[in-house]
Amino acid sequence: QLQLVESGGGLVQPGGSLRLSCAASGFTYDYYGIGWFRQAPKKEREGVSCITSSDGSTYYADSVKGRFTISRDNAKNTVYLQMNSLKPEDTAVYYCAALYLSYGTSCGLRYEYDYWGQGTQVTVSS
């Protein structure tokens, strides 16, 4: 069973940085995407970024381009989301999620992700 565990959330001042981690285990197929999503109170869930296992290609929502960076450590089966220049509107519960992909397909934020972590709270406030 594929499992995802997020960590690294917390309280940070505007303009600050945080790094989220998503430890993944239980993959049964080599081609998959891992995405970061967030949900603020009374708002719909929003896709933030994703990374493809086969070639490391990445995708970002416009709202975080230039501020967030997704990366992976294959040896640790961990995906990171480095968040810089944080704004109060980045406040949300952040989830990592995974889905299996067909060979040659890159990840996207509009796909239905099948596996989800428990979420980690990020609060940006002075």
PDB file of C-alpha atoms in Angstrom:
ATOM      1  CA  GLN A   1       0.000   0.000   0.000  1.00  0.00           C
ATOM      2  CA  LEU A   2       1.404   3.353  -1.046  1.00  0.00           C
ATOM      3  CA  GLN A   3       1.852   5.659   1.946  1.00  0.00           C
ATOM      4  CA  LEU A   4       2.727   9.331   2.125  1.00  0.00           C
ATOM      5  CA  VAL A   5       3.773  11.227   5.246  1.00  0.00           C
ATOM      6  CA  GLU A   6       4.208  14.998   5.230  1.00  0.00           C
ATOM      7  CA  SER A   7       6.268  17.032   7.650  1.00  0.00           C
ATOM      8  CA  GLY A   8       7.801  20.468   7.973  1.00  0.00           C
ATOM      9  CA  GLY A   9       4.824  22.750   8.403  1.00  0.00           C
ATOM     10  CA  GLY A  10       4.680  25.499  10.976  1.00  0.00           C
ATOM     11  CA  LEU A  11       4.318  29.204  11.648  1.00  0.00           C
ATOM     12  CA  VAL A  12       6.459  31.631   9.680  1.00  0.00           C
ATOM     13  CA  GLN A  13       6.467  35.381   9.177  1.00  0.00           C
ATOM     14  CA  PRO A  14       5.651  36.909   5.797  1.00  0.00           C
ATOM     15  CA  GLY A  15       8.712  36.797   3.586  1.00  0.00           C
ATOM     16  CA  GLY A  16      10.052  33.757   5.385  1.00  0.00           C
ATOM     17  CA  SER A  17      10.749  30.232   4.186  1.00  0.00           C
ATOM     18  CA  LEU A  18       9.713  26.697   5.013  1.00  0.00           C
ATOM     19  CA  ARG A  19      10.561  23.320   3.548  1.00  0.00           C
ATOM     20  CA  LEU A  20       7.950  20.603   3.470  1.00  0.00           C
ATOM     21  CA  SER A  21       8.846  16.940   3.131  1.00  0.00           C
ATOM     22  CA  CYS A  22       6.813  14.056   1.771  1.00  0.00           C
ATOM     23  CA  ALA A  23       8.183  10.616   2.605  1.00  0.00           C
ATOM     24  CA  ALA A  24       6.753   8.013   0.256  1.00  0.00           C
ATOM     25  CA  SER A  25       6.753   4.224   0.494  1.00  0.00           C
ATOM     26  CA  GLY A  26       5.058   1.268  -1.118  1.00  0.00           C
ATOM     27  CA  PHE A  27       5.284   2.123  -4.821  1.00  0.00           C
ATOM     28  CA  THR A  28       4.524  -0.906  -7.000  1.00  0.00           C
ATOM     29  CA  TYR A  29       5.284   0.754 -10.319  1.00  0.00           C
ATOM     30  CA  ASP A  30       8.159   2.982 -11.368  1.00  0.00           C
ATOM     31  CA  TYR A  31       6.168   5.681 -13.154  1.00  0.00           C
ATOM     32  CA  TYR A  32       4.310   8.047 -10.909  1.00  0.00           C
ATOM     33  CA  GLY A  33       3.799  11.658 -10.053  1.00  0.00           C
ATOM     34  CA  ILE A  34       3.882  13.283  -6.659  1.00  0.00           C
ATOM     35  CA  GLY A  35       2.048  16.537  -6.170  1.00  0.00           C
ATOM     36  CA  TRP A  36       1.617  19.129  -3.475  1.00  0.00           C
ATOM     37  CA  PHE A  37      -1.832  20.543  -2.879  1.00  0.00           C
ATOM     38  CA  ARG A  38      -3.162  22.991  -0.336  1.00  0.00           C
ATOM     39  CA  GLN A  39      -6.495  23.917   1.147  1.00  0.00           C
ATOM     40  CA  ALA A  40      -7.218  27.071   3.068  1.00  0.00           C
ATOM     41  CA  PRO A  41     -10.290  27.463   5.273  1.00  0.00           C
ATOM     42  CA  LYS A  42     -13.471  27.944   3.237  1.00  0.00           C
ATOM     43  CA  LYS A  43     -11.554  27.593  -0.023  1.00  0.00           C
ATOM     44  CA  GLU A  44     -11.304  24.821  -2.568  1.00  0.00           C
ATOM     45  CA  ARG A  45      -8.248  22.644  -2.698  1.00  0.00           C
ATOM     46  CA  GLU A  46      -5.554  24.070  -4.961  1.00  0.00           C
ATOM     47  CA  GLY A  47      -2.770  22.279  -6.796  1.00  0.00           C
ATOM     48  CA  VAL A  48       0.625  23.784  -6.034  1.00  0.00           C
ATOM     49  CA  SER A  49       3.297  21.736  -7.755  1.00  0.00           C
ATOM     50  CA  CYS A  50       4.153  18.244  -8.947  1.00  0.00           C
ATOM     51  CA  ILE A  51       7.140  16.186 -10.019  1.00  0.00           C
ATOM     52  CA  THR A  52       7.351  13.165 -12.328  1.00  0.00           C
ATOM     53  CA  SER A  53       9.334  10.132 -11.230  1.00  0.00           C
ATOM     54  CA  SER A  54      10.693   9.111 -14.617  1.00  0.00           C
ATOM     55  CA  ASP A  55      12.430  12.320 -15.645  1.00  0.00           C
ATOM     56  CA  GLY A  56      12.053  14.730 -12.728  1.00  0.00           C
ATOM     57  CA  SER A  57       9.952  17.139 -14.745  1.00  0.00           C
ATOM     58  CA  THR A  58       8.089  19.644 -12.642  1.00  0.00           C
ATOM     59  CA  TYR A  59       5.025  21.819 -12.837  1.00  0.00           C
ATOM     60  CA  TYR A  60       3.961  24.802 -10.783  1.00  0.00           C
ATOM     61  CA  ALA A  61       0.783  26.744 -10.268  1.00  0.00           C
ATOM     62  CA  ASP A  62       1.091  30.371 -11.342  1.00  0.00           C
ATOM     63  CA  SER A  63       0.483  31.498  -7.771  1.00  0.00           C
ATOM     64  CA  VAL A  64       3.752  29.946  -6.569  1.00  0.00           C
ATOM     65  CA  LYS A  65       6.046  30.162  -9.606  1.00  0.00           C
ATOM     66  CA  GLY A  66       9.350  31.724  -8.738  1.00  0.00           C
ATOM     67  CA  ARG A  67       8.777  31.258  -5.003  1.00  0.00           C
ATOM     68  CA  PHE A  68       8.319  27.500  -4.501  1.00  0.00           C
ATOM     69  CA  THR A  69      10.608  24.719  -5.685  1.00  0.00           C
ATOM     70  CA  ILE A  70       9.763  21.022  -5.767  1.00  0.00           C
ATOM     71  CA  SER A  71      12.582  18.491  -5.668  1.00  0.00           C
ATOM     72  CA  ARG A  72      13.226  14.862  -4.834  1.00  0.00           C
ATOM     73  CA  ASP A  73      15.762  12.665  -3.125  1.00  0.00           C
ATOM     74  CA  ASN A  74      15.369   9.254  -4.730  1.00  0.00           C
ATOM     75  CA  ALA A  75      17.619   7.551  -2.197  1.00  0.00           C
ATOM     76  CA  LYS A  76      15.299   8.670   0.584  1.00  0.00           C
ATOM     77  CA  ASN A  77      12.065   8.337  -1.415  1.00  0.00           C
ATOM     78  CA  THR A  78      11.263  11.853  -0.339  1.00  0.00           C
ATOM     79  CA  VAL A  79       9.879  14.843  -2.201  1.00  0.00           C
ATOM     80  CA  TYR A  80      10.432  18.348  -0.906  1.00  0.00           C
ATOM     81  CA  LEU A  81       8.638  21.618  -1.378  1.00  0.00           C
ATOM     82  CA  GLN A  82      10.880  24.582  -0.652  1.00  0.00           C
ATOM     83  CA  MET A  83       8.704  27.622  -0.046  1.00  0.00           C
ATOM     84  CA  ASN A  84      10.328  31.058  -0.105  1.00  0.00           C
ATOM     85  CA  SER A  85       8.935  34.581   0.072  1.00  0.00           C
ATOM     86  CA  LEU A  86       5.886  33.261   1.843  1.00  0.00           C
ATOM     87  CA  LYS A  87       2.749  35.359   1.916  1.00  0.00           C
ATOM     88  CA  PRO A  88      -0.249  35.271   4.254  1.00  0.00           C
ATOM     89  CA  GLU A  89      -2.311  33.878   1.388  1.00  0.00           C
ATOM     90  CA  ASP A  90      -0.064  30.799   1.376  1.00  0.00           C
ATOM     91  CA  THR A  91      -1.604  29.816   4.704  1.00  0.00           C
ATOM     92  CA  ALA A  92      -3.266  26.419   4.300  1.00  0.00           C
ATOM     93  CA  VAL A  93      -3.047  22.746   5.075  1.00  0.00           C
ATOM     94  CA  TYR A  94      -0.566  21.294   2.604  1.00  0.00           C
ATOM     95  CA  TYR A  95      -0.989  17.742   1.353  1.00  0.00           C
ATOM     96  CA  CYS A  96       1.213  15.569  -0.769  1.00  0.00           C
ATOM     97  CA  ALA A  97      -0.448  13.119  -3.103  1.00  0.00           C
ATOM     98  CA  ALA A  98       0.582  10.493  -5.631  1.00  0.00           C
ATOM     99  CA  LEU A  99      -0.748   8.818  -8.727  1.00  0.00           C
ATOM    100  CA  TYR A 100       0.624   6.250 -11.122  1.00  0.00           C
ATOM    101  CA  LEU A 101       1.337   7.476 -14.632  1.00  0.00           C
ATOM    102  CA  SER A 102       1.582   5.837 -18.014  1.00  0.00           C
ATOM    103  CA  TYR A 103       5.090   5.614 -19.395  1.00  0.00           C
ATOM    104  CA  GLY A 104       6.061   8.916 -20.976  1.00  0.00           C
ATOM    105  CA  THR A 105       3.348  10.920 -19.231  1.00  0.00           C
ATOM    106  CA  SER A 106       4.264  13.863 -17.058  1.00  0.00           C
ATOM    107  CA  CYS A 107       2.518  14.831 -13.860  1.00  0.00           C
ATOM    108  CA  GLY A 108      -0.187  17.468 -13.775  1.00  0.00           C
ATOM    109  CA  LEU A 109      -2.254  19.189 -11.154  1.00  0.00           C
ATOM    110  CA  ARG A 110      -5.616  18.433 -12.792  1.00  0.00           C
ATOM    111  CA  TYR A 111      -5.279  14.649 -12.560  1.00  0.00           C
ATOM    112  CA  GLU A 112      -7.120  12.631  -9.949  1.00  0.00           C
ATOM    113  CA  TYR A 113      -4.514  11.685  -7.377  1.00  0.00           C
ATOM    114  CA  ASP A 114      -5.235   8.384  -5.690  1.00  0.00           C
ATOM    115  CA  TYR A 115      -3.060   8.488  -2.599  1.00  0.00           C
ATOM    116  CA  TRP A 116      -2.907  11.265  -0.046  1.00  0.00           C
ATOM    117  CA  GLY A 117      -0.962  12.131   3.055  1.00  0.00           C
ATOM    118  CA  GLN A 118      -2.474  13.441   6.249  1.00  0.00           C
ATOM    119  CA  GLY A 119      -1.510  17.071   5.637  1.00  0.00           C
ATOM    120  CA  THR A 120       0.642  19.604   7.435  1.00  0.00           C
ATOM    121  CA  GLN A 121      -0.390  23.104   8.498  1.00  0.00           C
ATOM    122  CA  VAL A 122       1.467  26.108   7.149  1.00  0.00           C
ATOM    123  CA  THR A 123       0.618  29.464   8.703  1.00  0.00           C
ATOM    124  CA  VAL A 124       2.137  32.691   7.416  1.00  0.00           C
ATOM    125  CA  SER A 125       1.494  35.494   9.850  1.00  0.00           C
ATOM    126  CA  SER A 126       3.262  38.282  11.682  1.00  0.00           C
TER     127      SER A 126
END
